XYZ file of N, CA and C in Angstrom:
426
model
N 23.429 -5.135 -57.163
C 22.344 -4.617 -57.694
C 21.350 -5.452 -56.493
N 21.476 -6.874 -57.034
C 20.581 -7.413 -56.310
C 20.900 -8.148 -55.313
N 22.459 -7.427 -54.838
C 23.241 -8.079 -53.471
C 22.072 -7.084 -52.421
N 21.877 -5.569 -52.582
C 20.790 -4.392 -51.660
C 19.884 -5.196 -51.232
N 18.848 -5.653 -52.119
C 17.313 -6.361 -51.568
C 17.687 -7.366 -50.704
N 18.339 -8.522 -51.182
C 18.774 -9.528 -50.042
C 19.604 -9.005 -48.444
N 20.830 -8.206 -49.093
C 20.811 -7.754 -47.321
C 19.855 -6.864 -46.524
N 18.646 -5.982 -47.255
C 17.631 -5.523 -46.828
C 16.907 -6.676 -46.270
N 16.396 -7.864 -47.097
C 15.432 -8.546 -46.525
C 16.372 -9.792 -45.150
N 17.314 -9.826 -45.494
C 18.734 -10.515 -44.434
C 18.387 -9.708 -42.874
N 18.374 -8.383 -43.026
C 18.136 -7.435 -41.525
C 16.589 -7.398 -41.012
N 15.943 -7.073 -41.328
C 14.963 -7.579 -41.707
C 14.212 -8.654 -41.007
N 14.873 -10.379 -41.351
C 14.360 -11.035 -40.733
C 15.106 -10.978 -39.426
N 16.450 -11.045 -39.384
C 17.313 -10.746 -38.274
C 16.385 -10.034 -37.141
N 15.845 -8.613 -37.649
C 15.432 -7.612 -36.666
C 14.049 -8.630 -35.821
N 13.619 -9.300 -37.357
C 12.298 -9.828 -36.607
C 12.055 -11.436 -35.255
N 13.995 -11.910 -36.200
C 13.639 -13.016 -35.192
C 14.069 -12.690 -33.597
N 15.176 -11.245 -33.516
C 15.480 -10.916 -32.487
C 14.094 -9.873 -31.693
N 13.247 -9.594 -32.603
C 12.127 -9.001 -31.800
C 11.146 -10.691 -31.147
N 11.240 -11.053 -32.154
C 9.845 -12.499 -31.433
C 10.891 -12.766 -30.153
N 12.063 -13.053 -30.158
C 12.591 -13.578 -28.966
C 12.780 -12.346 -27.793
N 12.588 -11.521 -28.323
C 12.518 -9.840 -26.840
C 10.970 -10.328 -26.002
N 9.944 -10.498 -27.597
C 8.642 -11.008 -26.804
C 8.453 -12.023 -26.285
N 9.703 -12.905 -26.558
C 8.992 -14.255 -26.160
C 9.559 -14.118 -24.367
N 10.821 -13.433 -24.560
C 11.082 -13.457 -22.882
C 10.820 -12.620 -22.147
N 9.845 -11.519 -22.355
C 8.700 -10.649 -21.913
C 7.676 -11.705 -21.463
N 7.085 -12.551 -22.066
C 6.149 -13.469 -21.583
C 6.404 -14.465 -20.562
N 7.906 -14.932 -20.858
C 8.117 -15.355 -19.489
C 8.130 -14.851 -18.119
N 8.889 -13.504 -18.275
C 9.064 -12.478 -17.000
C 7.921 -12.328 -16.328
N 6.452 -12.082 -17.276
C 5.314 -11.949 -16.940
C 4.607 -13.268 -16.172
N 4.975 -14.287 -16.280
C 4.911 -15.444 -16.410
C 5.495 -15.540 -14.791
N 6.823 -15.058 -14.913
C 7.887 -15.253 -13.082
C 6.821 -14.156 -12.712
N 5.811 -13.106 -13.081
C 5.622 -12.456 -11.611
C 4.368 -12.254 -11.370
N 3.678 -13.340 -12.448
C 2.629 -13.920 -11.373
C 3.453 -15.208 -10.286
N 4.026 -16.247 -10.788
C 4.687 -16.572 -9.907
C 5.378 -15.780 -8.498
N 5.575 -14.578 -8.894
C 6.063 -14.216 -7.251
C 5.599 -13.260 -7.031
N 3.868 -13.388 -6.862
C 3.395 -12.752 -6.840
C 2.828 -13.764 -5.480
N 2.245 -14.555 -6.099
C 1.638 -16.811 -5.722
C 2.946 -16.440 -4.076
N 4.102 -16.369 -4.784
C 5.188 -16.893 -3.620
C 4.672 -16.019 -2.259
N 4.780 -14.949 -3.122
C 4.715 -13.690 -1.350
C 3.689 -14.311 -0.882
N 2.280 -13.945 -1.716
C 0.880 -14.353 -1.015
C 1.201 -15.926 0.042
N 1.631 -17.206 -0.376
C 2.412 -18.384 0.144
C 3.380 -17.608 1.343
N 4.294 -16.872 1.273
C 5.115 -16.567 2.566
C 4.414 -15.810 3.310
N 3.128 -14.866 3.259
C 2.430 -14.150 4.232
C 1.694 -14.999 4.591
N 0.594 -16.216 3.800
C 0.265 -17.039 4.593
C 1.091 -17.866 5.618
N 2.245 -18.820 5.667
C 3.112 -19.033 6.548
C 3.210 -17.744 7.898
N 2.904 -16.797 7.359
C 3.267 -16.379 8.534
C 1.700 -15.912 9.278
N 1.482 -15.870 8.901
C 0.219 -15.928 9.730
C -0.760 -17.012 9.778
N -0.110 -17.851 9.676
C -0.906 -19.542 9.914
C -0.671 -19.663 11.368
N -1.326 -19.940 11.907
C -2.049 -20.629 13.791
C -1.545 -22.202 13.283
N -1.022 -22.723 14.968
C -0.387 -23.403 15.049
C -1.581 -24.373 15.416
N -1.635 -25.453 14.808
C -3.098 -26.768 15.731
C -3.077 -26.096 16.648
N -3.562 -26.893 17.877
C -3.469 -26.645 19.230
C -3.118 -28.275 19.245
N -3.698 -29.290 18.218
C -2.968 -31.225 19.012
C -1.302 -30.916 18.877
N -0.736 -30.329 17.511
C 0.742 -30.366 17.262
C 1.756 -29.712 18.347
N 2.729 -30.544 18.268
C 4.325 -29.705 18.430
C 4.018 -28.372 18.379
N 4.475 -27.202 19.037
C 4.056 -26.076 18.458
C 5.907 -25.438 18.723
N 7.173 -26.413 18.832
C 8.533 -26.074 18.335
C 8.761 -26.783 17.044
N 7.798 -27.630 16.892
C 8.049 -28.527 15.602
C 7.543 -26.880 14.528
N 6.309 -27.086 14.523
C 5.979 -26.048 13.571
C 6.350 -24.872 12.972
N 7.456 -24.481 14.492
C 8.104 -23.113 14.341
C 9.051 -23.442 13.332
N 9.646 -24.468 13.335
C 10.605 -24.745 12.863
C 10.116 -25.193 11.507
N 8.792 -25.862 11.266
C 8.591 -26.337 9.533
C 8.407 -24.906 8.916
N 7.925 -24.342 9.881
C 7.311 -22.516 9.400
C 8.563 -21.958 8.949
N 9.576 -22.081 9.699
C 10.524 -21.447 9.403
C 11.458 -22.095 7.998
N 12.050 -23.279 8.095
C 12.525 -23.749 6.513
C 11.182 -23.526 5.761
N 10.190 -23.449 5.624
C 9.023 -22.887 3.986
C 9.486 -21.807 4.202
N 9.049 -20.484 5.243
C 9.827 -19.453 4.709
C 10.270 -19.258 3.935
N 11.817 -20.032 4.809
C 13.064 -19.834 3.985
C 13.019 -19.979 2.500
N 12.444 -21.442 2.612
C 12.201 -21.818 0.872
C 11.727 -20.188 -0.269
N 10.433 -20.205 0.623
C 9.979 -19.548 -0.028
C 10.558 -17.866 -0.915
N 11.314 -17.615 0.599
C 12.294 -16.453 0.418
C 13.212 -16.282 -0.389
N 13.539 -17.232 -0.477
C 14.494 -17.929 -1.657
C 13.885 -17.945 -3.073
N 12.938 -18.513 -2.930
C 12.291 -18.518 -4.997
C 11.598 -17.269 -4.875
N 11.420 -16.234 -3.712
C 10.623 -14.767 -4.364
C 12.095 -13.695 -4.594
N 13.027 -13.978 -3.996
C 14.332 -13.298 -4.804
C 14.913 -13.684 -5.667
N 15.294 -14.850 -6.017
C 15.275 -15.540 -7.250
C 14.474 -15.083 -8.692
N 13.365 -14.722 -7.988
C 12.344 -14.728 -9.457
C 12.084 -13.106 -9.522
N 12.280 -12.608 -8.539
C 13.333 -10.462 -9.072
C 14.433 -10.525 -9.591
N 14.908 -11.255 -9.173
C 15.907 -11.604 -9.739
C 15.916 -11.391 -11.374
N 15.343 -12.903 -11.665
C 15.171 -13.283 -13.006
C 14.404 -12.199 -13.768
N 13.274 -11.280 -13.057
C 12.356 -10.313 -13.933
C 13.503 -8.850 -14.448
N 13.979 -8.510 -12.762
C 14.967 -7.026 -13.006
C 15.429 -7.704 -14.348
N 16.622 -8.566 -14.575
C 17.220 -8.885 -15.587
C 16.498 -8.787 -16.897
N 15.254 -9.679 -16.597
C 14.671 -9.300 -18.451
C 14.389 -8.272 -18.374
N 14.073 -7.406 -17.728
C 13.279 -5.972 -17.921
C 14.273 -4.922 -18.136
N 15.883 -5.439 -17.506
C 16.566 -4.396 -17.419
C 17.087 -4.262 -19.171
N 17.272 -5.942 -19.694
C 18.581 -6.604 -20.856
C 17.294 -5.729 -21.881
N 15.289 -6.302 -22.178
C 14.503 -5.485 -23.594
C 14.891 -4.111 -23.749
N 15.165 -3.472 -22.168
C 14.420 -2.034 -22.108
C 16.304 -1.356 -22.740
N 17.501 -2.052 -22.481
C 18.503 -1.743 -22.931
C 18.539 -2.095 -24.215
N 18.368 -3.309 -24.562
C 17.926 -3.350 -25.997
C 17.194 -1.947 -26.936
N 16.155 -1.895 -26.125
C 15.155 -1.190 -26.537
C 16.024 0.243 -26.941
N 16.528 0.444 -25.803
C 17.014 2.133 -26.082
C 18.559 1.933 -26.801
N 18.819 1.101 -27.226
C 20.285 0.950 -27.875
C 19.519 0.947 -29.435
N 18.275 0.637 -29.615
C 17.520 0.436 -31.091
C 16.915 1.688 -31.854
N 17.291 2.532 -30.700
C 16.150 3.885 -30.404
C 15.009 3.677 -30.384
N 14.480 2.627 -30.054
C 12.825 2.693 -29.631
C 12.188 3.735 -28.661
N 13.158 3.336 -27.660
C 12.528 4.439 -26.616
C 13.850 5.546 -26.266
N 13.868 6.629 -25.846
C 14.446 7.583 -25.574
C 15.961 7.549 -24.350
N 16.275 8.479 -24.885
C 17.723 8.413 -23.285
C 16.736 9.069 -21.809
N 16.109 9.668 -21.683
C 15.226 10.395 -20.479
C 15.135 9.083 -20.129
N 14.137 8.142 -21.065
C 13.455 6.837 -20.270
C 14.679 6.242 -19.142
N 15.828 5.667 -20.241
C 16.275 5.254 -19.422
C 16.969 5.583 -18.135
N 17.350 6.699 -18.176
C 17.965 7.503 -16.779
C 16.843 7.302 -15.541
N 15.529 6.857 -16.089
C 15.127 6.605 -14.539
C 14.731 5.525 -14.306
N 15.202 4.735 -15.303
C 15.554 2.866 -14.511
C 17.107 2.830 -14.075
N 16.714 1.931 -12.814
C 17.497 1.672 -12.114
C 18.753 0.889 -12.534
N 19.664 0.832 -12.989
C 20.540 -0.636 -13.665
C 21.274 -1.169 -12.125
N 22.453 -1.892 -12.434
C 23.012 -2.547 -11.670
C 23.958 -1.298 -10.993
N 24.255 -0.135 -11.513
C 25.010 0.261 -10.758
C 24.425 0.788 -9.677
N 23.168 1.601 -9.294
C 22.344 1.968 -9.021
C 22.323 1.244 -7.144
N 22.088 1.582 -6.264
C 21.720 0.239 -4.883
C 20.450 0.792 -4.311
N 19.582 1.090 -5.363
C 18.162 1.334 -4.816
C 17.874 0.005 -4.388
N 18.343 -0.714 -6.112
C 17.687 -2.095 -5.350
C 17.835 -2.905 -4.403
N 19.195 -2.645 -3.835
C 20.027 -3.159 -2.805
C 19.593 -2.784 -0.894
N 18.584 -1.356 -1.173
C 18.472 -1.290 -0.160
C 16.891 -1.202 0.011
N 16.190 -1.132 -1.204
C 15.201 -2.010 -0.971
C 14.970 -3.437 -0.904
N 16.044 -4.254 -1.024
C 15.440 -5.465 -0.346
C 16.657 -5.520 1.070
N 17.291 -4.730 1.328
C 17.054 -4.340 2.968
C 16.003 -4.641 3.112
N 15.503 -3.223 3.021
C 14.191 -2.975 3.983
C 13.049 -3.898 4.354
N 13.036 -4.659 3.336
C 12.084 -6.228 2.986
C 12.681 -7.250 3.762
N 14.301 -7.157 3.997
C 14.141 -8.830 4.058
C 14.356 -8.116 6.051
N 14.524 -6.568 6.440
C 14.633 -6.448 7.729
C 12.929 -6.428 8.600
N 12.654 -6.375 7.533
C 10.782 -6.201 7.856
C 10.532 -7.600 7.779
N 10.370 -8.376 7.161
C 10.348 -9.721 7.262
C 10.842 -10.588 8.835
N 12.427 -9.905 9.163
C 12.810 -10.806 10.162
C 12.212 -10.160 11.197
N 12.080 -8.696 10.717
C 11.083 -8.570 12.688
C 9.547 -9.083 12.432
N 9.155 -9.506 11.215
C 7.643 -10.184 11.793
C 8.218 -11.779 12.068
N 9.515 -12.410 11.715
C 9.320 -13.825 12.049
C 9.506 -13.303 13.644
N 10.535 -12.816 14.194
C 10.571 -12.525 15.433
C 9.422 -12.681 15.943
N 8.266 -11.565 15.646
C 6.848 -10.931 16.381
C 6.723 -12.787 16.412
N 6.765 -13.444 15.538
C 5.923 -14.296 15.310
C 6.965 -14.937 16.188
N 7.954 -15.482 16.677
C 8.144 -16.224 17.304
C 7.911 -16.869 18.934
N 7.649 -14.721 19.042
C 7.593 -14.242 20.672
C 6.512 -14.839 20.572
N 5.457 -14.223 19.762
C 4.165 -14.804 19.804
C 4.068 -16.126 20.473
N 4.917 -16.787 19.493
C 4.658 -18.744 19.384
C 4.778 -19.080 21.119
N 6.334 -18.054 21.341
C 6.836 -18.298 22.493
C 5.667 -18.496 23.973
N 5.266 -16.931 23.611
C 4.153 -16.695 25.230
C 3.554 -17.811 24.793
N 2.739 -18.210 23.843
C 1.190 -18.805 23.746
C 1.770 -20.839 24.375
N 3.093 -20.769 24.244
C 3.666 -22.359 25.108
C 3.441 -21.671 26.229
N 4.152 -20.720 26.564
C 4.177 -20.921 28.205
C 3.000 -20.629 29.462
């Protein structure tokens, strides 16, 4: 009989440890979300930045393209990390019965292509913005 309370205590401890890990994971995802917004702002600042008149325009464009590519890579890496964390925690909560199945059906998991479609739209828009900015810079130099 004394075995049953110990098992119950062990299950409670495991549940609390798992809950603590999940909360820490969500806290890290929140930090990454802040970095994501900052990274997006930095990328927009690069696209909107006007080149100083005393600098070589071609070099400024090259530097801007390199900086934008680095920021875009960081941005999409952060998006992937955040999505993975949210999906993992959502899956855990649905397995534990904390959220109902109706809720999880509306959450796009990896089988869905909606994320890829959105990413394609974002990259297409970013590429068009870059092309437009390069055209503007070429017109300035001519």
